[in-house]
Amino acid sequence: MLPTISVIIPVYNEERLLAATLATIQRQDYAGSFEIIVVNNASTDLSADIARRLGARVVYEPTKGYVHSLKTGLDAAGGDIIACTDADTHVPTDWLTNIVAN
């Protein structure tokens, strides 16, 4: 049985780039299950709404800073494996498959 993966994406005002990042994660060829957790780090734009509309689970971290966002995402994660990426990143379709294989 393949492990479940939690993908954590810390976000601070990334409404222009977030949809494209989420699309690359949703197109993964991974045969197991995975969840996408967007950590809204005190954003004042529509990042959280975009993430929610595109199927990501949104959790909030009011204290600004990547380390705070990452900790909140880790606390919310339920996967056997944790993968993190930035909100302005396009990951290859085999990203999660390769994480599990290695």
mmCIF file with all atom_site columns, C-alpha atoms in Angstrom:
data_model
loop_
_atom_site.group_PDB
_atom_site.id
_atom_site.type_symbol
_atom_site.label_atom_id
_atom_site.label_alt_id
_atom_site.label_comp_id
_atom_site.label_asym_id
_atom_site.label_entity_id
_atom_site.label_seq_id
_atom_site.pdbx_PDB_ins_code
_atom_site.Cartn_x
_atom_site.Cartn_y
_atom_site.Cartn_z
_atom_site.occupancy
_atom_site.B_iso_or_equiv
_atom_site.pdbx_formal_charge
_atom_site.auth_seq_id
_atom_site.auth_comp_id
_atom_site.auth_asym_id
_atom_site.auth_atom_id
_atom_site.pdbx_PDB_model_num
ATOM 1   C CA . MET A 1 1   ? 0.000   0.000  0.000   1.00 0.00 ? 1   MET A CA 1
ATOM 2   C CA . LEU A 1 2   ? 1.313   3.433  -0.955  1.00 0.00 ? 2   LEU A CA 1
ATOM 3   C CA . PRO A 1 3   ? 1.810   6.066  1.733   1.00 0.00 ? 3   PRO A CA 1
ATOM 4   C CA . THR A 1 4   ? -0.440  9.115  1.944   1.00 0.00 ? 4   THR A CA 1
ATOM 5   C CA . ILE A 1 5   ? 1.317   12.403 1.235   1.00 0.00 ? 5   ILE A CA 1
ATOM 6   C CA . SER A 1 6   ? 0.556   15.825 2.680   1.00 0.00 ? 6   SER A CA 1
ATOM 7   C CA . VAL A 1 7   ? 1.670   18.661 0.416   1.00 0.00 ? 7   VAL A CA 1
ATOM 8   C CA . ILE A 1 8   ? 2.124   21.894 2.358   1.00 0.00 ? 8   ILE A CA 1
ATOM 9   C CA . ILE A 1 9   ? 2.154   25.256 0.603   1.00 0.00 ? 9   ILE A CA 1
ATOM 10  C CA . PRO A 1 10  ? 2.774   28.367 2.742   1.00 0.00 ? 10  PRO A CA 1
ATOM 11  C CA . VAL A 1 11  ? 1.062   31.357 1.123   1.00 0.00 ? 11  VAL A CA 1
ATOM 12  C CA . TYR A 1 12  ? 1.335   35.096 1.632   1.00 0.00 ? 12  TYR A CA 1
ATOM 13  C CA . ASN A 1 13  ? -0.527  37.167 -0.974  1.00 0.00 ? 13  ASN A CA 1
ATOM 14  C CA . GLU A 1 14  ? 0.034   34.764 -3.874  1.00 0.00 ? 14  GLU A CA 1
ATOM 15  C CA . GLU A 1 15  ? -3.316  35.109 -5.683  1.00 0.00 ? 15  GLU A CA 1
ATOM 16  C CA . ARG A 1 16  ? -1.663  35.678 -9.066  1.00 0.00 ? 16  ARG A CA 1
ATOM 17  C CA . LEU A 1 17  ? 0.484   32.526 -8.975  1.00 0.00 ? 17  LEU A CA 1
ATOM 18  C CA . LEU A 1 18  ? -1.276  30.063 -6.686  1.00 0.00 ? 18  LEU A CA 1
ATOM 19  C CA . ALA A 1 19  ? -3.769  28.591 -9.187  1.00 0.00 ? 19  ALA A CA 1
ATOM 20  C CA . ALA A 1 20  ? -0.980  27.505 -11.538 1.00 0.00 ? 20  ALA A CA 1
ATOM 21  C CA . THR A 1 21  ? 0.950   25.909 -8.675  1.00 0.00 ? 21  THR A CA 1
ATOM 22  C CA . LEU A 1 22  ? -2.118  24.019 -7.466  1.00 0.00 ? 22  LEU A CA 1
ATOM 23  C CA . ALA A 1 23  ? -2.796  22.818 -11.008 1.00 0.00 ? 23  ALA A CA 1
ATOM 24  C CA . THR A 1 24  ? 0.662   21.221 -11.240 1.00 0.00 ? 24  THR A CA 1
ATOM 25  C CA . ILE A 1 25  ? 0.123   19.442 -7.941  1.00 0.00 ? 25  ILE A CA 1
ATOM 26  C CA . GLN A 1 26  ? -3.345  18.224 -8.900  1.00 0.00 ? 26  GLN A CA 1
ATOM 27  C CA . ARG A 1 27  ? -1.917  16.688 -12.102 1.00 0.00 ? 27  ARG A CA 1
ATOM 28  C CA . GLN A 1 28  ? 0.388   14.334 -10.206 1.00 0.00 ? 28  GLN A CA 1
ATOM 29  C CA . ASP A 1 29  ? 0.722   10.800 -11.553 1.00 0.00 ? 29  ASP A CA 1
ATOM 30  C CA . TYR A 1 30  ? 1.017   9.432  -8.011  1.00 0.00 ? 30  TYR A CA 1
ATOM 31  C CA . ALA A 1 31  ? -1.147  6.317  -7.588  1.00 0.00 ? 31  ALA A CA 1
ATOM 32  C CA . GLY A 1 32  ? -1.598  6.844  -3.840  1.00 0.00 ? 32  GLY A CA 1
ATOM 33  C CA . SER A 1 33  ? -3.596  9.496  -2.081  1.00 0.00 ? 33  SER A CA 1
ATOM 34  C CA . PHE A 1 34  ? -2.416  12.981 -1.223  1.00 0.00 ? 34  PHE A CA 1
ATOM 35  C CA . GLU A 1 35  ? -3.804  16.101 0.365   1.00 0.00 ? 35  GLU A CA 1
ATOM 36  C CA . ILE A 1 36  ? -2.954  19.705 -0.413  1.00 0.00 ? 36  ILE A CA 1
ATOM 37  C CA . ILE A 1 37  ? -2.751  22.040 2.564   1.00 0.00 ? 37  ILE A CA 1
ATOM 38  C CA . VAL A 1 38  ? -2.438  25.749 1.847   1.00 0.00 ? 38  VAL A CA 1
ATOM 39  C CA . VAL A 1 39  ? -1.308  27.719 4.881   1.00 0.00 ? 39  VAL A CA 1
ATOM 40  C CA . ASN A 1 40  ? -2.675  31.246 4.605   1.00 0.00 ? 40  ASN A CA 1
ATOM 41  C CA . ASN A 1 41  ? -0.008  33.318 6.343   1.00 0.00 ? 41  ASN A CA 1
ATOM 42  C CA . ALA A 1 42  ? -1.906  36.557 7.056   1.00 0.00 ? 42  ALA A CA 1
ATOM 43  C CA . SER A 1 43  ? -2.687  37.166 3.387   1.00 0.00 ? 43  SER A CA 1
ATOM 44  C CA . THR A 1 44  ? -4.787  40.200 2.543   1.00 0.00 ? 44  THR A CA 1
ATOM 45  C CA . ASP A 1 45  ? -5.645  39.077 -0.993  1.00 0.00 ? 45  ASP A CA 1
ATOM 46  C CA . LEU A 1 46  ? -7.794  36.239 -2.374  1.00 0.00 ? 46  LEU A CA 1
ATOM 47  C CA . SER A 1 47  ? -5.202  33.470 -1.936  1.00 0.00 ? 47  SER A CA 1
ATOM 48  C CA . ALA A 1 48  ? -7.286  31.488 0.578   1.00 0.00 ? 48  ALA A CA 1
ATOM 49  C CA . ASP A 1 49  ? -10.431 31.731 -1.556  1.00 0.00 ? 49  ASP A CA 1
ATOM 50  C CA . ILE A 1 50  ? -8.572  30.574 -4.655  1.00 0.00 ? 50  ILE A CA 1
ATOM 51  C CA . ALA A 1 51  ? -7.009  27.643 -2.804  1.00 0.00 ? 51  ALA A CA 1
ATOM 52  C CA . ARG A 1 52  ? -10.336 26.559 -1.336  1.00 0.00 ? 52  ARG A CA 1
ATOM 53  C CA . ARG A 1 53  ? -12.109 26.877 -4.696  1.00 0.00 ? 53  ARG A CA 1
ATOM 54  C CA . LEU A 1 54  ? -9.435  24.683 -6.298  1.00 0.00 ? 54  LEU A CA 1
ATOM 55  C CA . GLY A 1 55  ? -9.823  21.909 -3.741  1.00 0.00 ? 55  GLY A CA 1
ATOM 56  C CA . ALA A 1 56  ? -7.036  22.621 -1.267  1.00 0.00 ? 56  ALA A CA 1
ATOM 57  C CA . ARG A 1 57  ? -7.562  22.536 2.452   1.00 0.00 ? 57  ARG A CA 1
ATOM 58  C CA . VAL A 1 58  ? -6.838  25.969 3.904   1.00 0.00 ? 58  VAL A CA 1
ATOM 59  C CA . VAL A 1 59  ? -5.478  26.539 7.390   1.00 0.00 ? 59  VAL A CA 1
ATOM 60  C CA . TYR A 1 60  ? -4.585  29.920 8.847   1.00 0.00 ? 60  TYR A CA 1
ATOM 61  C CA . GLU A 1 61  ? -1.424  31.196 10.483  1.00 0.00 ? 61  GLU A CA 1
ATOM 62  C CA . PRO A 1 62  ? -1.742  34.806 11.657  1.00 0.00 ? 62  PRO A CA 1
ATOM 63  C CA . THR A 1 63  ? 1.926   35.263 12.597  1.00 0.00 ? 63  THR A CA 1
ATOM 64  C CA . LYS A 1 64  ? 3.881   36.298 9.523   1.00 0.00 ? 64  LYS A CA 1
ATOM 65  C CA . GLY A 1 65  ? 6.903   34.244 8.572   1.00 0.00 ? 65  GLY A CA 1
ATOM 66  C CA . TYR A 1 66  ? 7.680   31.089 6.629   1.00 0.00 ? 66  TYR A CA 1
ATOM 67  C CA . VAL A 1 67  ? 8.686   29.111 9.705   1.00 0.00 ? 67  VAL A CA 1
ATOM 68  C CA . HIS A 1 68  ? 5.344   29.842 11.406  1.00 0.00 ? 68  HIS A CA 1
ATOM 69  C CA . SER A 1 69  ? 3.455   28.808 8.268   1.00 0.00 ? 69  SER A CA 1
ATOM 70  C CA . LEU A 1 70  ? 5.443   25.630 7.919   1.00 0.00 ? 70  LEU A CA 1
ATOM 71  C CA . LYS A 1 71  ? 4.831   24.629 11.549  1.00 0.00 ? 71  LYS A CA 1
ATOM 72  C CA . THR A 1 72  ? 1.098   25.236 11.169  1.00 0.00 ? 72  THR A CA 1
ATOM 73  C CA . GLY A 1 73  ? 1.065   23.140 7.995   1.00 0.00 ? 73  GLY A CA 1
ATOM 74  C CA . LEU A 1 74  ? 2.982   20.338 9.680   1.00 0.00 ? 74  LEU A CA 1
ATOM 75  C CA . ASP A 1 75  ? 0.547   20.376 12.590  1.00 0.00 ? 75  ASP A CA 1
ATOM 76  C CA . ALA A 1 76  ? -2.398  20.103 10.160  1.00 0.00 ? 76  ALA A CA 1
ATOM 77  C CA . ALA A 1 77  ? -0.868  17.378 7.994   1.00 0.00 ? 77  ALA A CA 1
ATOM 78  C CA . GLY A 1 78  ? -2.186  13.846 8.209   1.00 0.00 ? 78  GLY A CA 1
ATOM 79  C CA . GLY A 1 79  ? 0.042   12.148 5.657   1.00 0.00 ? 79  GLY A CA 1
ATOM 80  C CA . ASP A 1 80  ? 2.696   9.524  6.140   1.00 0.00 ? 80  ASP A CA 1
ATOM 81  C CA . ILE A 1 81  ? 5.051   11.711 4.116   1.00 0.00 ? 81  ILE A CA 1
ATOM 82  C CA . ILE A 1 82  ? 5.258   15.515 4.133   1.00 0.00 ? 82  ILE A CA 1
ATOM 83  C CA . ALA A 1 83  ? 6.185   17.418 0.977   1.00 0.00 ? 83  ALA A CA 1
ATOM 84  C CA . CYS A 1 84  ? 6.555   21.200 0.891   1.00 0.00 ? 84  CYS A CA 1
ATOM 85  C CA . THR A 1 85  ? 6.655   23.617 -1.989  1.00 0.00 ? 85  THR A CA 1
ATOM 86  C CA . ASP A 1 86  ? 6.231   27.326 -2.559  1.00 0.00 ? 86  ASP A CA 1
ATOM 87  C CA . ALA A 1 87  ? 3.146   29.004 -3.977  1.00 0.00 ? 87  ALA A CA 1
ATOM 88  C CA . ASP A 1 88  ? 5.030   30.160 -7.078  1.00 0.00 ? 88  ASP A CA 1
ATOM 89  C CA . THR A 1 89  ? 6.440   26.758 -8.046  1.00 0.00 ? 89  THR A CA 1
ATOM 90  C CA . HIS A 1 90  ? 5.507   24.376 -10.819 1.00 0.00 ? 90  HIS A CA 1
ATOM 91  C CA . VAL A 1 91  ? 6.318   20.806 -9.850  1.00 0.00 ? 91  VAL A CA 1
ATOM 92  C CA . PRO A 1 92  ? 6.737   17.996 -12.402 1.00 0.00 ? 92  PRO A CA 1
ATOM 93  C CA . THR A 1 93  ? 3.895   15.485 -12.743 1.00 0.00 ? 93  THR A CA 1
ATOM 94  C CA . ASP A 1 94  ? 6.053   12.737 -11.209 1.00 0.00 ? 94  ASP A CA 1
ATOM 95  C CA . TRP A 1 95  ? 7.145   14.801 -8.196  1.00 0.00 ? 95  TRP A CA 1
ATOM 96  C CA . LEU A 1 96  ? 5.203   12.807 -5.578  1.00 0.00 ? 96  LEU A CA 1
ATOM 97  C CA . THR A 1 97  ? 5.950   9.482  -7.268  1.00 0.00 ? 97  THR A CA 1
ATOM 98  C CA . ASN A 1 98  ? 9.664   10.284 -7.100  1.00 0.00 ? 98  ASN A CA 1
ATOM 99  C CA . ILE A 1 99  ? 9.462   11.360 -3.469  1.00 0.00 ? 99  ILE A CA 1
ATOM 100 C CA . VAL A 1 100 ? 7.978   7.975  -2.520  1.00 0.00 ? 100 VAL A CA 1
ATOM 101 C CA . ALA A 1 101 ? 10.419  6.051  -4.711  1.00 0.00 ? 101 ALA A CA 1
ATOM 102 C CA . ASN A 1 102 ? 13.421  7.699  -3.106  1.00 0.00 ? 102 ASN A CA 1
#
